[in-house]
Amino acid sequence: MHILFGKWTENKLDQFLREALAVRDTGERIDLISRQFLETAYKGSTLTGDPQTPEDLVVNLQEVDCFTFLDYVEAMRLSGSFFEFIKNLKKVRYRGGDVAFQNRNHFFTDWLEFNSDMVHDVTEQVGGPGTKSITKILNQKENGSVFLDGVQPAEREIRFIPSGSINEDVISNLQTGDYAGIYSELHGLDVSHAGIIIKNNGPVYLRHASSKSSYHKVIDQDFKHYIYNRPGLIVFRPGNL
């Protein structure tokens, strides 16, 4: 296991997780936990495994990308101690909690496929009649090659809300703590980015690890402005403990 605590220590994280678990509302807990990552530096490819390299469990709290950010937040919201966090991170990131490259949840919708006890697809519930459905073969490009070597392409039905259908009714159906996947129109991909919906009696924000050079960190960004010129939205809602 490889750990970079960043601003944390094991004891500080242990204490924080006990305090966070006392927040009973799921959305409020996710807001509290994810808020601790604001201003955390963006860094891609922090996980170590590949088809030729054995996977090691990486805990990097000082640098995240959009997916590892969600990994850490979801594992933390399930945990009341550092020990539980490590155990839950394995369950969130890997199928069956077995740390191996071939078991890693490489795609956003892998969470729904393999972690259905943790999150639920509420895309249609949020999007209403404007919701669309499409069948894709994840990890298979239009020319038949793959995005990720060593990962078997898999057919999957994906529901998404086209950005043109995201009106005030749809916005009102979103909840703080919803996991937002930015739908991708590319063959073989489900999303191009992911973040967390934050609604606190004001503008709706997307809290996410931005790779944009002007940010390159975890930020809160106006959701309506962000989603305007993106293809669409997938919404997963965390289950109650």
JSON list of C-alpha atoms in Angstrom, two decimals:
[
{"chain": "A", "resi": 1, "resn": "MET", "atom": "CA", "xyz": [0.00, 0.00, 0.00]},
{"chain": "A", "resi": 2, "resn": "HIS", "atom": "CA", "xyz": [1.26, 3.46, -0.95]},
{"chain": "A", "resi": 3, "resn": "ILE", "atom": "CA", "xyz": [-0.05, 6.41, 1.10]},
{"chain": "A", "resi": 4, "resn": "LEU", "atom": "CA", "xyz": [0.41, 10.16, 0.60]},
{"chain": "A", "resi": 5, "resn": "PHE", "atom": "CA", "xyz": [-1.58, 11.97, 3.28]},
{"chain": "A", "resi": 6, "resn": "GLY", "atom": "CA", "xyz": [-1.09, 15.53, 2.04]},
{"chain": "A", "resi": 7, "resn": "LYS", "atom": "CA", "xyz": [-2.49, 17.85, 4.72]},
{"chain": "A", "resi": 8, "resn": "TRP", "atom": "CA", "xyz": [-3.71, 14.90, 6.78]},
{"chain": "A", "resi": 9, "resn": "THR", "atom": "CA", "xyz": [-2.12, 12.54, 9.24]},
{"chain": "A", "resi": 10, "resn": "GLU", "atom": "CA", "xyz": [-3.56, 9.12, 10.03]},
{"chain": "A", "resi": 11, "resn": "ASN", "atom": "CA", "xyz": [-4.79, 10.38, 13.40]},
{"chain": "A", "resi": 12, "resn": "LYS", "atom": "CA", "xyz": [-6.34, 13.56, 11.95]},
{"chain": "A", "resi": 13, "resn": "LEU", "atom": "CA", "xyz": [-8.11, 11.58, 9.24]},
{"chain": "A", "resi": 14, "resn": "ASP", "atom": "CA", "xyz": [-9.33, 9.04, 11.78]},
{"chain": "A", "resi": 15, "resn": "GLN", "atom": "CA", "xyz": [-10.81, 11.82, 13.93]},
{"chain": "A", "resi": 16, "resn": "PHE", "atom": "CA", "xyz": [-12.38, 13.58, 10.95]},
{"chain": "A", "resi": 17, "resn": "LEU", "atom": "CA", "xyz": [-14.06, 10.39, 9.72]},
{"chain": "A", "resi": 18, "resn": "ARG", "atom": "CA", "xyz": [-15.61, 9.80, 13.15]},
{"chain": "A", "resi": 19, "resn": "GLU", "atom": "CA", "xyz": [-17.00, 13.35, 13.06]},
{"chain": "A", "resi": 20, "resn": "ALA", "atom": "CA", "xyz": [-18.23, 13.02, 9.47]},
{"chain": "A", "resi": 21, "resn": "LEU", "atom": "CA", "xyz": [-20.03, 9.73, 10.19]},
{"chain": "A", "resi": 22, "resn": "ALA", "atom": "CA", "xyz": [-22.06, 11.57, 12.85]},
{"chain": "A", "resi": 23, "resn": "VAL", "atom": "CA", "xyz": [-23.60, 13.70, 10.05]},
{"chain": "A", "resi": 24, "resn": "ARG", "atom": "CA", "xyz": [-26.60, 11.51, 9.29]},
{"chain": "A", "resi": 25, "resn": "ASP", "atom": "CA", "xyz": [-27.78, 13.17, 6.06]},
{"chain": "A", "resi": 26, "resn": "THR", "atom": "CA", "xyz": [-25.89, 11.52, 3.18]},
{"chain": "A", "resi": 27, "resn": "GLY", "atom": "CA", "xyz": [-25.70, 14.65, 1.04]},
{"chain": "A", "resi": 28, "resn": "GLU", "atom": "CA", "xyz": [-24.49, 16.80, 3.92]},
{"chain": "A", "resi": 29, "resn": "ARG", "atom": "CA", "xyz": [-21.84, 14.21, 4.78]},
{"chain": "A", "resi": 30, "resn": "ILE", "atom": "CA", "xyz": [-20.59, 14.10, 1.19]},
{"chain": "A", "resi": 31, "resn": "ASP", "atom": "CA", "xyz": [-20.54, 17.91, 1.08]},
{"chain": "A", "resi": 32, "resn": "LEU", "atom": "CA", "xyz": [-18.50, 18.01, 4.30]},
{"chain": "A", "resi": 33, "resn": "ILE", "atom": "CA", "xyz": [-16.03, 15.36, 3.14]},
{"chain": "A", "resi": 34, "resn": "SER", "atom": "CA", "xyz": [-15.59, 16.64, -0.41]},
{"chain": "A", "resi": 35, "resn": "ARG", "atom": "CA", "xyz": [-15.15, 20.21, 0.88]},
{"chain": "A", "resi": 36, "resn": "GLN", "atom": "CA", "xyz": [-11.90, 19.08, 2.52]},
{"chain": "A", "resi": 37, "resn": "PHE", "atom": "CA", "xyz": [-10.50, 18.43, -0.97]},
{"chain": "A", "resi": 38, "resn": "LEU", "atom": "CA", "xyz": [-11.12, 21.95, -2.34]},
{"chain": "A", "resi": 39, "resn": "GLU", "atom": "CA", "xyz": [-7.85, 23.39, -3.69]},
{"chain": "A", "resi": 40, "resn": "THR", "atom": "CA", "xyz": [-6.26, 19.90, -3.74]},
{"chain": "A", "resi": 41, "resn": "ALA", "atom": "CA", "xyz": [-3.95, 19.66, -6.75]},
{"chain": "A", "resi": 42, "resn": "TYR", "atom": "CA", "xyz": [-5.03, 17.80, -9.88]},
{"chain": "A", "resi": 43, "resn": "LYS", "atom": "CA", "xyz": [-2.88, 14.92, -11.07]},
{"chain": "A", "resi": 44, "resn": "GLY", "atom": "CA", "xyz": [-3.82, 12.18, -13.50]},
{"chain": "A", "resi": 45, "resn": "SER", "atom": "CA", "xyz": [-2.59, 8.59, -13.51]},
{"chain": "A", "resi": 46, "resn": "THR", "atom": "CA", "xyz": [-1.82, 8.30, -9.80]},
{"chain": "A", "resi": 47, "resn": "LEU", "atom": "CA", "xyz": [-2.82, 4.62, -9.71]},
{"chain": "A", "resi": 48, "resn": "THR", "atom": "CA", "xyz": [0.03, 2.25, -10.38]},
{"chain": "A", "resi": 49, "resn": "GLY", "atom": "CA", "xyz": [-1.12, -0.95, -12.06]},
{"chain": "A", "resi": 50, "resn": "ASP", "atom": "CA", "xyz": [-1.39, -2.04, -15.69]},
{"chain": "A", "resi": 51, "resn": "PRO", "atom": "CA", "xyz": [-1.66, -5.42, -17.45]},
{"chain": "A", "resi": 52, "resn": "GLN", "atom": "CA", "xyz": [2.07, -6.03, -16.87]},
{"chain": "A", "resi": 53, "resn": "THR", "atom": "CA", "xyz": [2.47, -4.31, -13.47]},
{"chain": "A", "resi": 54, "resn": "PRO", "atom": "CA", "xyz": [0.89, -5.66, -10.27]},
{"chain": "A", "resi": 55, "resn": "GLU", "atom": "CA", "xyz": [-1.57, -3.19, -8.76]},
{"chain": "A", "resi": 56, "resn": "ASP", "atom": "CA", "xyz": [-0.77, -1.62, -5.40]},
{"chain": "A", "resi": 57, "resn": "LEU", "atom": "CA", "xyz": [-3.42, 0.13, -3.34]},
{"chain": "A", "resi": 58, "resn": "VAL", "atom": "CA", "xyz": [-2.71, 3.87, -3.71]},
{"chain": "A", "resi": 59, "resn": "VAL", "atom": "CA", "xyz": [-4.05, 6.42, -1.24]},
{"chain": "A", "resi": 60, "resn": "ASN", "atom": "CA", "xyz": [-3.01, 9.83, -2.57]},
{"chain": "A", "resi": 61, "resn": "LEU", "atom": "CA", "xyz": [-4.86, 12.57, -0.74]},
{"chain": "A", "resi": 62, "resn": "GLN", "atom": "CA", "xyz": [-2.58, 15.36, -1.90]},
{"chain": "A", "resi": 63, "resn": "GLU", "atom": "CA", "xyz": [-3.22, 14.90, -5.66]},
{"chain": "A", "resi": 64, "resn": "VAL", "atom": "CA", "xyz": [-6.39, 13.60, -7.32]},
{"chain": "A", "resi": 65, "resn": "ASP", "atom": "CA", "xyz": [-8.06, 13.28, -10.69]},
{"chain": "A", "resi": 66, "resn": "CYS", "atom": "CA", "xyz": [-11.81, 13.37, -11.22]},
{"chain": "A", "resi": 67, "resn": "PHE", "atom": "CA", "xyz": [-12.24, 9.64, -10.56]},
{"chain": "A", "resi": 68, "resn": "THR", "atom": "CA", "xyz": [-9.86, 9.18, -7.64]},
{"chain": "A", "resi": 69, "resn": "PHE", "atom": "CA", "xyz": [-11.51, 12.23, -6.03]},
{"chain": "A", "resi": 70, "resn": "LEU", "atom": "CA", "xyz": [-14.84, 10.39, -6.13]},
{"chain": "A", "resi": 71, "resn": "ASP", "atom": "CA", "xyz": [-13.19, 7.16, -4.93]},
{"chain": "A", "resi": 72, "resn": "TYR", "atom": "CA", "xyz": [-11.85, 8.84, -1.81]},
{"chain": "A", "resi": 73, "resn": "VAL", "atom": "CA", "xyz": [-15.05, 10.76, -1.05]},
{"chain": "A", "resi": 74, "resn": "GLU", "atom": "CA", "xyz": [-17.28, 7.69, -1.41]},
{"chain": "A", "resi": 75, "resn": "ALA", "atom": "CA", "xyz": [-14.94, 5.50, 0.66]},
{"chain": "A", "resi": 76, "resn": "MET", "atom": "CA", "xyz": [-14.75, 8.18, 3.35]},
{"chain": "A", "resi": 77, "resn": "ARG", "atom": "CA", "xyz": [-18.51, 8.68, 3.55]},
{"chain": "A", "resi": 78, "resn": "LEU", "atom": "CA", "xyz": [-18.87, 4.95, 4.31]},
{"chain": "A", "resi": 79, "resn": "SER", "atom": "CA", "xyz": [-16.21, 4.98, 7.02]},
{"chain": "A", "resi": 80, "resn": "GLY", "atom": "CA", "xyz": [-15.89, 5.95, 10.66]},
{"chain": "A", "resi": 81, "resn": "SER", "atom": "CA", "xyz": [-12.16, 5.34, 10.98]},
{"chain": "A", "resi": 82, "resn": "PHE", "atom": "CA", "xyz": [-8.96, 5.22, 8.94]},
{"chain": "A", "resi": 83, "resn": "PHE", "atom": "CA", "xyz": [-9.01, 1.41, 9.04]},
{"chain": "A", "resi": 84, "resn": "GLU", "atom": "CA", "xyz": [-12.56, 1.36, 7.63]},
{"chain": "A", "resi": 85, "resn": "PHE", "atom": "CA", "xyz": [-11.58, 3.91, 4.97]},
{"chain": "A", "resi": 86, "resn": "ILE", "atom": "CA", "xyz": [-8.85, 1.62, 3.62]},
{"chain": "A", "resi": 87, "resn": "LYS", "atom": "CA", "xyz": [-11.24, -1.34, 3.63]},
{"chain": "A", "resi": 88, "resn": "ASN", "atom": "CA", "xyz": [-13.98, 0.65, 1.88]},
{"chain": "A", "resi": 89, "resn": "LEU", "atom": "CA", "xyz": [-11.61, 2.19, -0.66]},
{"chain": "A", "resi": 90, "resn": "LYS", "atom": "CA", "xyz": [-10.79, -1.33, -1.85]},
{"chain": "A", "resi": 91, "resn": "LYS", "atom": "CA", "xyz": [-14.52, -2.06, -2.21]},
{"chain": "A", "resi": 92, "resn": "VAL", "atom": "CA", "xyz": [-15.24, 1.21, -4.02]},
{"chain": "A", "resi": 93, "resn": "ARG", "atom": "CA", "xyz": [-12.30, 1.05, -6.44]},
{"chain": "A", "resi": 94, "resn": "TYR", "atom": "CA", "xyz": [-12.11, -2.71, -7.08]},
{"chain": "A", "resi": 95, "resn": "ARG", "atom": "CA", "xyz": [-14.67, -5.40, -7.81]},
{"chain": "A", "resi": 96, "resn": "GLY", "atom": "CA", "xyz": [-15.04, -7.59, -4.77]},
{"chain": "A", "resi": 97, "resn": "GLY", "atom": "CA", "xyz": [-12.45, -5.45, -2.97]},
{"chain": "A", "resi": 98, "resn": "ASP", "atom": "CA", "xyz": [-9.69, -7.43, -4.71]},
{"chain": "A", "resi": 99, "resn": "VAL", "atom": "CA", "xyz": [-6.83, -5.03, -5.55]},
{"chain": "A", "resi": 100, "resn": "ALA", "atom": "CA", "xyz": [-5.86, -5.86, -9.13]},
{"chain": "A", "resi": 101, "resn": "PHE", "atom": "CA", "xyz": [-5.78, -3.90, -12.40]},
{"chain": "A", "resi": 102, "resn": "GLN", "atom": "CA", "xyz": [-8.33, -6.18, -14.05]},
{"chain": "A", "resi": 103, "resn": "ASN", "atom": "CA", "xyz": [-10.70, -5.67, -11.10]},
{"chain": "A", "resi": 104, "resn": "ARG", "atom": "CA", "xyz": [-10.46, -1.88, -11.02]},
{"chain": "A", "resi": 105, "resn": "ASN", "atom": "CA", "xyz": [-13.59, 0.13, -11.85]},
{"chain": "A", "resi": 106, "resn": "HIS", "atom": "CA", "xyz": [-12.14, 1.93, -14.86]},
{"chain": "A", "resi": 107, "resn": "PHE", "atom": "CA", "xyz": [-15.41, 3.48, -16.03]},
{"chain": "A", "resi": 108, "resn": "PHE", "atom": "CA", "xyz": [-17.93, 5.67, -14.20]},
{"chain": "A", "resi": 109, "resn": "THR", "atom": "CA", "xyz": [-20.80, 3.24, -14.86]},
{"chain": "A", "resi": 110, "resn": "ASP", "atom": "CA", "xyz": [-18.70, 0.40, -13.41]},
{"chain": "A", "resi": 111, "resn": "TRP", "atom": "CA", "xyz": [-19.83, 1.81, -10.07]},
{"chain": "A", "resi": 112, "resn": "LEU", "atom": "CA", "xyz": [-23.43, 0.98, -10.95]},
{"chain": "A", "resi": 113, "resn": "GLU", "atom": "CA", "xyz": [-22.52, -2.40, -12.40]},
{"chain": "A", "resi": 114, "resn": "PHE", "atom": "CA", "xyz": [-20.36, -3.60, -9.52]},
{"chain": "A", "resi": 115, "resn": "ASN", "atom": "CA", "xyz": [-21.17, -1.27, -6.57]},
{"chain": "A", "resi": 116, "resn": "SER", "atom": "CA", "xyz": [-24.96, -1.21, -6.82]},
{"chain": "A", "resi": 117, "resn": "ASP", "atom": "CA", "xyz": [-25.19, -1.51, -3.04]},
{"chain": "A", "resi": 118, "resn": "MET", "atom": "CA", "xyz": [-23.45, 1.87, -2.75]},
{"chain": "A", "resi": 119, "resn": "VAL", "atom": "CA", "xyz": [-24.98, 3.97, -5.55]},
{"chain": "A", "resi": 120, "resn": "HIS", "atom": "CA", "xyz": [-28.18, 3.97, -7.61]},
{"chain": "A", "resi": 121, "resn": "ASP", "atom": "CA", "xyz": [-28.83, 5.27, -11.12]},
{"chain": "A", "resi": 122, "resn": "VAL", "atom": "CA", "xyz": [-31.33, 8.12, -10.73]},
{"chain": "A", "resi": 123, "resn": "THR", "atom": "CA", "xyz": [-30.69, 9.63, -14.18]},
{"chain": "A", "resi": 124, "resn": "GLU", "atom": "CA", "xyz": [-34.22, 8.93, -15.42]},
{"chain": "A", "resi": 125, "resn": "GLN", "atom": "CA", "xyz": [-35.75, 10.03, -12.11]},
{"chain": "A", "resi": 126, "resn": "VAL", "atom": "CA", "xyz": [-33.87, 13.33, -12.35]},
{"chain": "A", "resi": 127, "resn": "GLY", "atom": "CA", "xyz": [-34.19, 13.85, -16.10]},
{"chain": "A", "resi": 128, "resn": "GLY", "atom": "CA", "xyz": [-37.79, 12.79, -16.59]},
{"chain": "A", "resi": 129, "resn": "PRO", "atom": "CA", "xyz": [-39.09, 12.43, -20.16]},
{"chain": "A", "resi": 130, "resn": "GLY", "atom": "CA", "xyz": [-35.99, 14.10, -21.62]},
{"chain": "A", "resi": 131, "resn": "THR", "atom": "CA", "xyz": [-33.80, 11.17, -20.56]},
{"chain": "A", "resi": 132, "resn": "LYS", "atom": "CA", "xyz": [-32.20, 9.16, -23.39]},
{"chain": "A", "resi": 133, "resn": "SER", "atom": "CA", "xyz": [-30.85, 5.61, -23.46]},
{"chain": "A", "resi": 134, "resn": "ILE", "atom": "CA", "xyz": [-28.04, 4.23, -25.58]},
{"chain": "A", "resi": 135, "resn": "THR", "atom": "CA", "xyz": [-26.19, 0.92, -25.73]},
{"chain": "A", "resi": 136, "resn": "LYS", "atom": "CA", "xyz": [-22.40, 1.16, -25.93]},
{"chain": "A", "resi": 137, "resn": "ILE", "atom": "CA", "xyz": [-19.50, -1.26, -25.90]},
{"chain": "A", "resi": 138, "resn": "LEU", "atom": "CA", "xyz": [-17.28, 0.29, -23.26]},
{"chain": "A", "resi": 139, "resn": "ASN", "atom": "CA", "xyz": [-13.53, 0.35, -23.98]},
{"chain": "A", "resi": 140, "resn": "GLN", "atom": "CA", "xyz": [-14.03, -0.30, -27.70]},
{"chain": "A", "resi": 141, "resn": "LYS", "atom": "CA", "xyz": [-13.24, 2.54, -30.08]},
{"chain": "A", "resi": 142, "resn": "GLU", "atom": "CA", "xyz": [-15.02, 3.04, -33.38]},
{"chain": "A", "resi": 143, "resn": "ASN", "atom": "CA", "xyz": [-12.11, 1.36, -35.23]},
{"chain": "A", "resi": 144, "resn": "GLY", "atom": "CA", "xyz": [-12.29, -1.69, -32.95]},
{"chain": "A", "resi": 145, "resn": "SER", "atom": "CA", "xyz": [-9.19, -0.90, -30.89]},
{"chain": "A", "resi": 146, "resn": "VAL", "atom": "CA", "xyz": [-9.39, -0.33, -27.14]},
{"chain": "A", "resi": 147, "resn": "PHE", "atom": "CA", "xyz": [-8.76, 2.61, -24.84]},
{"chain": "A", "resi": 148, "resn": "LEU", "atom": "CA", "xyz": [-7.31, 0.42, -22.08]},
{"chain": "A", "resi": 149, "resn": "ASP", "atom": "CA", "xyz": [-5.22, -2.66, -22.77]},
{"chain": "A", "resi": 150, "resn": "GLY", "atom": "CA", "xyz": [-6.08, -5.60, -20.56]},
{"chain": "A", "resi": 151, "resn": "VAL", "atom": "CA", "xyz": [-9.69, -4.51, -20.03]},
{"chain": "A", "resi": 152, "resn": "GLN", "atom": "CA", "xyz": [-12.33, -6.60, -21.80]},
{"chain": "A", "resi": 153, "resn": "PRO", "atom": "CA", "xyz": [-14.85, -4.48, -23.78]},
{"chain": "A", "resi": 154, "resn": "ALA", "atom": "CA", "xyz": [-18.34, -4.80, -22.32]},
{"chain": "A", "resi": 155, "resn": "GLU", "atom": "CA", "xyz": [-21.78, -3.93, -23.67]},
{"chain": "A", "resi": 156, "resn": "ARG", "atom": "CA", "xyz": [-23.71, -1.60, -21.41]},
{"chain": "A", "resi": 157, "resn": "GLU", "atom": "CA", "xyz": [-26.96, 0.35, -21.55]},
{"chain": "A", "resi": 158, "resn": "ILE", "atom": "CA", "xyz": [-26.40, 3.95, -20.49]},
{"chain": "A", "resi": 159, "resn": "ARG", "atom": "CA", "xyz": [-29.07, 6.48, -19.56]},
{"chain": "A", "resi": 160, "resn": "PHE", "atom": "CA", "xyz": [-28.21, 10.16, -19.84]},
{"chain": "A", "resi": 161, "resn": "ILE", "atom": "CA", "xyz": [-29.89, 13.56, -19.86]},
{"chain": "A", "resi": 162, "resn": "PRO", "atom": "CA", "xyz": [-28.95, 15.61, -22.94]},
{"chain": "A", "resi": 163, "resn": "SER", "atom": "CA", "xyz": [-27.72, 19.04, -21.88]},
{"chain": "A", "resi": 164, "resn": "GLY", "atom": "CA", "xyz": [-30.49, 20.67, -23.95]},
{"chain": "A", "resi": 165, "resn": "SER", "atom": "CA", "xyz": [-33.03, 18.94, -21.69]},
{"chain": "A", "resi": 166, "resn": "ILE", "atom": "CA", "xyz": [-31.48, 20.13, -18.43]},
{"chain": "A", "resi": 167, "resn": "ASN", "atom": "CA", "xyz": [-34.04, 22.74, -17.40]},
{"chain": "A", "resi": 168, "resn": "GLU", "atom": "CA", "xyz": [-35.01, 24.11, -14.00]},
{"chain": "A", "resi": 169, "resn": "ASP", "atom": "CA", "xyz": [-37.19, 21.06, -13.29]},
{"chain": "A", "resi": 170, "resn": "VAL", "atom": "CA", "xyz": [-34.20, 18.79, -13.83]},
{"chain": "A", "resi": 171, "resn": "ILE", "atom": "CA", "xyz": [-31.97, 21.04, -11.73]},
{"chain": "A", "resi": 172, "resn": "SER", "atom": "CA", "xyz": [-34.51, 20.94, -8.89]},
{"chain": "A", "resi": 173, "resn": "ASN", "atom": "CA", "xyz": [-34.39, 17.11, -8.93]},
{"chain": "A", "resi": 174, "resn": "LEU", "atom": "CA", "xyz": [-30.66, 17.05, -8.30]},
{"chain": "A", "resi": 175, "resn": "GLN", "atom": "CA", "xyz": [-29.49, 16.64, -4.72]},
{"chain": "A", "resi": 176, "resn": "THR", "atom": "CA", "xyz": [-26.34, 17.57, -2.86]},
{"chain": "A", "resi": 177, "resn": "GLY", "atom": "CA", "xyz": [-24.04, 14.56, -2.93]},
{"chain": "A", "resi": 178, "resn": "ASP", "atom": "CA", "xyz": [-25.23, 13.22, -6.28]},
{"chain": "A", "resi": 179, "resn": "TYR", "atom": "CA", "xyz": [-22.35, 11.85, -8.36]},
{"chain": "A", "resi": 180, "resn": "ALA", "atom": "CA", "xyz": [-22.44, 13.51, -11.77]},
{"chain": "A", "resi": 181, "resn": "GLY", "atom": "CA", "xyz": [-20.93, 11.88, -14.85]},
{"chain": "A", "resi": 182, "resn": "ILE", "atom": "CA", "xyz": [-20.50, 14.12, -17.90]},
{"chain": "A", "resi": 183, "resn": "TYR", "atom": "CA", "xyz": [-21.78, 11.95, -20.74]},
{"chain": "A", "resi": 184, "resn": "SER", "atom": "CA", "xyz": [-19.38, 11.29, -23.63]},
{"chain": "A", "resi": 185, "resn": "GLU", "atom": "CA", "xyz": [-20.51, 10.86, -27.23]},
{"chain": "A", "resi": 186, "resn": "LEU", "atom": "CA", "xyz": [-17.32, 8.97, -28.09]},
{"chain": "A", "resi": 187, "resn": "HIS", "atom": "CA", "xyz": [-17.59, 5.29, -28.98]},
{"chain": "A", "resi": 188, "resn": "GLY", "atom": "CA", "xyz": [-16.47, 3.15, -26.08]},
{"chain": "A", "resi": 189, "resn": "LEU", "atom": "CA", "xyz": [-16.71, 5.78, -23.35]},
{"chain": "A", "resi": 190, "resn": "ASP", "atom": "CA", "xyz": [-19.54, 6.45, -20.91]},
{"chain": "A", "resi": 191, "resn": "VAL", "atom": "CA", "xyz": [-18.31, 9.78, -19.49]},
{"chain": "A", "resi": 192, "resn": "SER", "atom": "CA", "xyz": [-15.50, 12.24, -20.11]},
{"chain": "A", "resi": 193, "resn": "HIS", "atom": "CA", "xyz": [-15.48, 13.67, -16.58]},
{"chain": "A", "resi": 194, "resn": "ALA", "atom": "CA", "xyz": [-17.14, 13.31, -13.18]},
{"chain": "A", "resi": 195, "resn": "GLY", "atom": "CA", "xyz": [-17.86, 15.34, -10.08]},
{"chain": "A", "resi": 196, "resn": "ILE", "atom": "CA", "xyz": [-20.28, 15.96, -7.22]},
{"chain": "A", "resi": 197, "resn": "ILE", "atom": "CA", "xyz": [-23.43, 18.07, -7.19]},
{"chain": "A", "resi": 198, "resn": "ILE", "atom": "CA", "xyz": [-23.51, 20.70, -4.42]},
{"chain": "A", "resi": 199, "resn": "LYS", "atom": "CA", "xyz": [-26.74, 22.62, -3.66]},
{"chain": "A", "resi": 200, "resn": "ASN", "atom": "CA", "xyz": [-26.66, 24.90, -0.65]},
{"chain": "A", "resi": 201, "resn": "ASN", "atom": "CA", "xyz": [-29.58, 27.33, -0.94]},
{"chain": "A", "resi": 202, "resn": "GLY", "atom": "CA", "xyz": [-28.00, 29.12, -3.86]},
{"chain": "A", "resi": 203, "resn": "PRO", "atom": "CA", "xyz": [-26.37, 28.32, -7.21]},
{"chain": "A", "resi": 204, "resn": "VAL", "atom": "CA", "xyz": [-25.88, 24.65, -8.03]},
{"chain": "A", "resi": 205, "resn": "TYR", "atom": "CA", "xyz": [-22.22, 23.72, -8.22]},
{"chain": "A", "resi": 206, "resn": "LEU", "atom": "CA", "xyz": [-20.21, 20.90, -9.72]},
{"chain": "A", "resi": 207, "resn": "ARG", "atom": "CA", "xyz": [-17.40, 20.09, -7.27]},
{"chain": "A", "resi": 208, "resn": "HIS", "atom": "CA", "xyz": [-14.73, 18.39, -9.32]},
{"chain": "A", "resi": 209, "resn": "ALA", "atom": "CA", "xyz": [-11.02, 17.91, -9.92]},
{"chain": "A", "resi": 210, "resn": "SER", "atom": "CA", "xyz": [-10.42, 20.08, -12.96]},
{"chain": "A", "resi": 211, "resn": "SER", "atom": "CA", "xyz": [-7.55, 19.27, -15.34]},
{"chain": "A", "resi": 212, "resn": "LYS", "atom": "CA", "xyz": [-7.93, 22.67, -17.04]},
{"chain": "A", "resi": 213, "resn": "SER", "atom": "CA", "xyz": [-4.60, 24.49, -16.84]},
{"chain": "A", "resi": 214, "resn": "SER", "atom": "CA", "xyz": [-6.18, 27.63, -15.37]},
{"chain": "A", "resi": 215, "resn": "TYR", "atom": "CA", "xyz": [-7.42, 25.58, -12.39]},
{"chain": "A", "resi": 216, "resn": "HIS", "atom": "CA", "xyz": [-5.59, 22.24, -12.12]},
{"chain": "A", "resi": 217, "resn": "LYS", "atom": "CA", "xyz": [-7.17, 21.55, -8.73]},
{"chain": "A", "resi": 218, "resn": "VAL", "atom": "CA", "xyz": [-10.46, 20.65, -7.03]},
{"chain": "A", "resi": 219, "resn": "ILE", "atom": "CA", "xyz": [-12.93, 23.51, -7.45]},
{"chain": "A", "resi": 220, "resn": "ASP", "atom": "CA", "xyz": [-16.61, 24.42, -7.21]},
{"chain": "A", "resi": 221, "resn": "GLN", "atom": "CA", "xyz": [-17.91, 25.51, -10.61]},
{"chain": "A", "resi": 222, "resn": "ASP", "atom": "CA", "xyz": [-21.35, 26.79, -11.58]},
{"chain": "A", "resi": 223, "resn": "PHE", "atom": "CA", "xyz": [-23.11, 23.64, -12.78]},
{"chain": "A", "resi": 224, "resn": "LYS", "atom": "CA", "xyz": [-25.47, 25.25, -15.28]},
{"chain": "A", "resi": 225, "resn": "HIS", "atom": "CA", "xyz": [-22.62, 27.13, -16.90]},
{"chain": "A", "resi": 226, "resn": "TYR", "atom": "CA", "xyz": [-20.44, 24.00, -16.96]},
{"chain": "A", "resi": 227, "resn": "ILE", "atom": "CA", "xyz": [-23.02, 21.61, -18.44]},
{"chain": "A", "resi": 228, "resn": "TYR", "atom": "CA", "xyz": [-24.29, 24.05, -21.08]},
{"chain": "A", "resi": 229, "resn": "ASN", "atom": "CA", "xyz": [-21.92, 22.97, -23.87]},
{"chain": "A", "resi": 230, "resn": "ARG", "atom": "CA", "xyz": [-21.41, 19.36, -22.75]},
{"chain": "A", "resi": 231, "resn": "PRO", "atom": "CA", "xyz": [-23.31, 16.44, -24.34]},
{"chain": "A", "resi": 232, "resn": "GLY", "atom": "CA", "xyz": [-25.24, 15.41, -21.24]},
{"chain": "A", "resi": 233, "resn": "LEU", "atom": "CA", "xyz": [-25.40, 14.14, -17.68]},
{"chain": "A", "resi": 234, "resn": "ILE", "atom": "CA", "xyz": [-25.52, 10.80, -15.84]},
{"chain": "A", "resi": 235, "resn": "VAL", "atom": "CA", "xyz": [-26.59, 10.90, -12.19]},
{"chain": "A", "resi": 236, "resn": "PHE", "atom": "CA", "xyz": [-25.80, 8.31, -9.53]},
{"chain": "A", "resi": 237, "resn": "ARG", "atom": "CA", "xyz": [-27.16, 8.81, -6.04]},
{"chain": "A", "resi": 238, "resn": "PRO", "atom": "CA", "xyz": [-25.38, 7.32, -3.01]},
{"chain": "A", "resi": 239, "resn": "GLY", "atom": "CA", "xyz": [-27.46, 5.01, -0.86]},
{"chain": "A", "resi": 240, "resn": "ASN", "atom": "CA", "xyz": [-28.19, 5.73, 2.77]},
{"chain": "A", "resi": 241, "resn": "LEU", "atom": "CA", "xyz": [-26.12, 3.93, 5.36]}
]
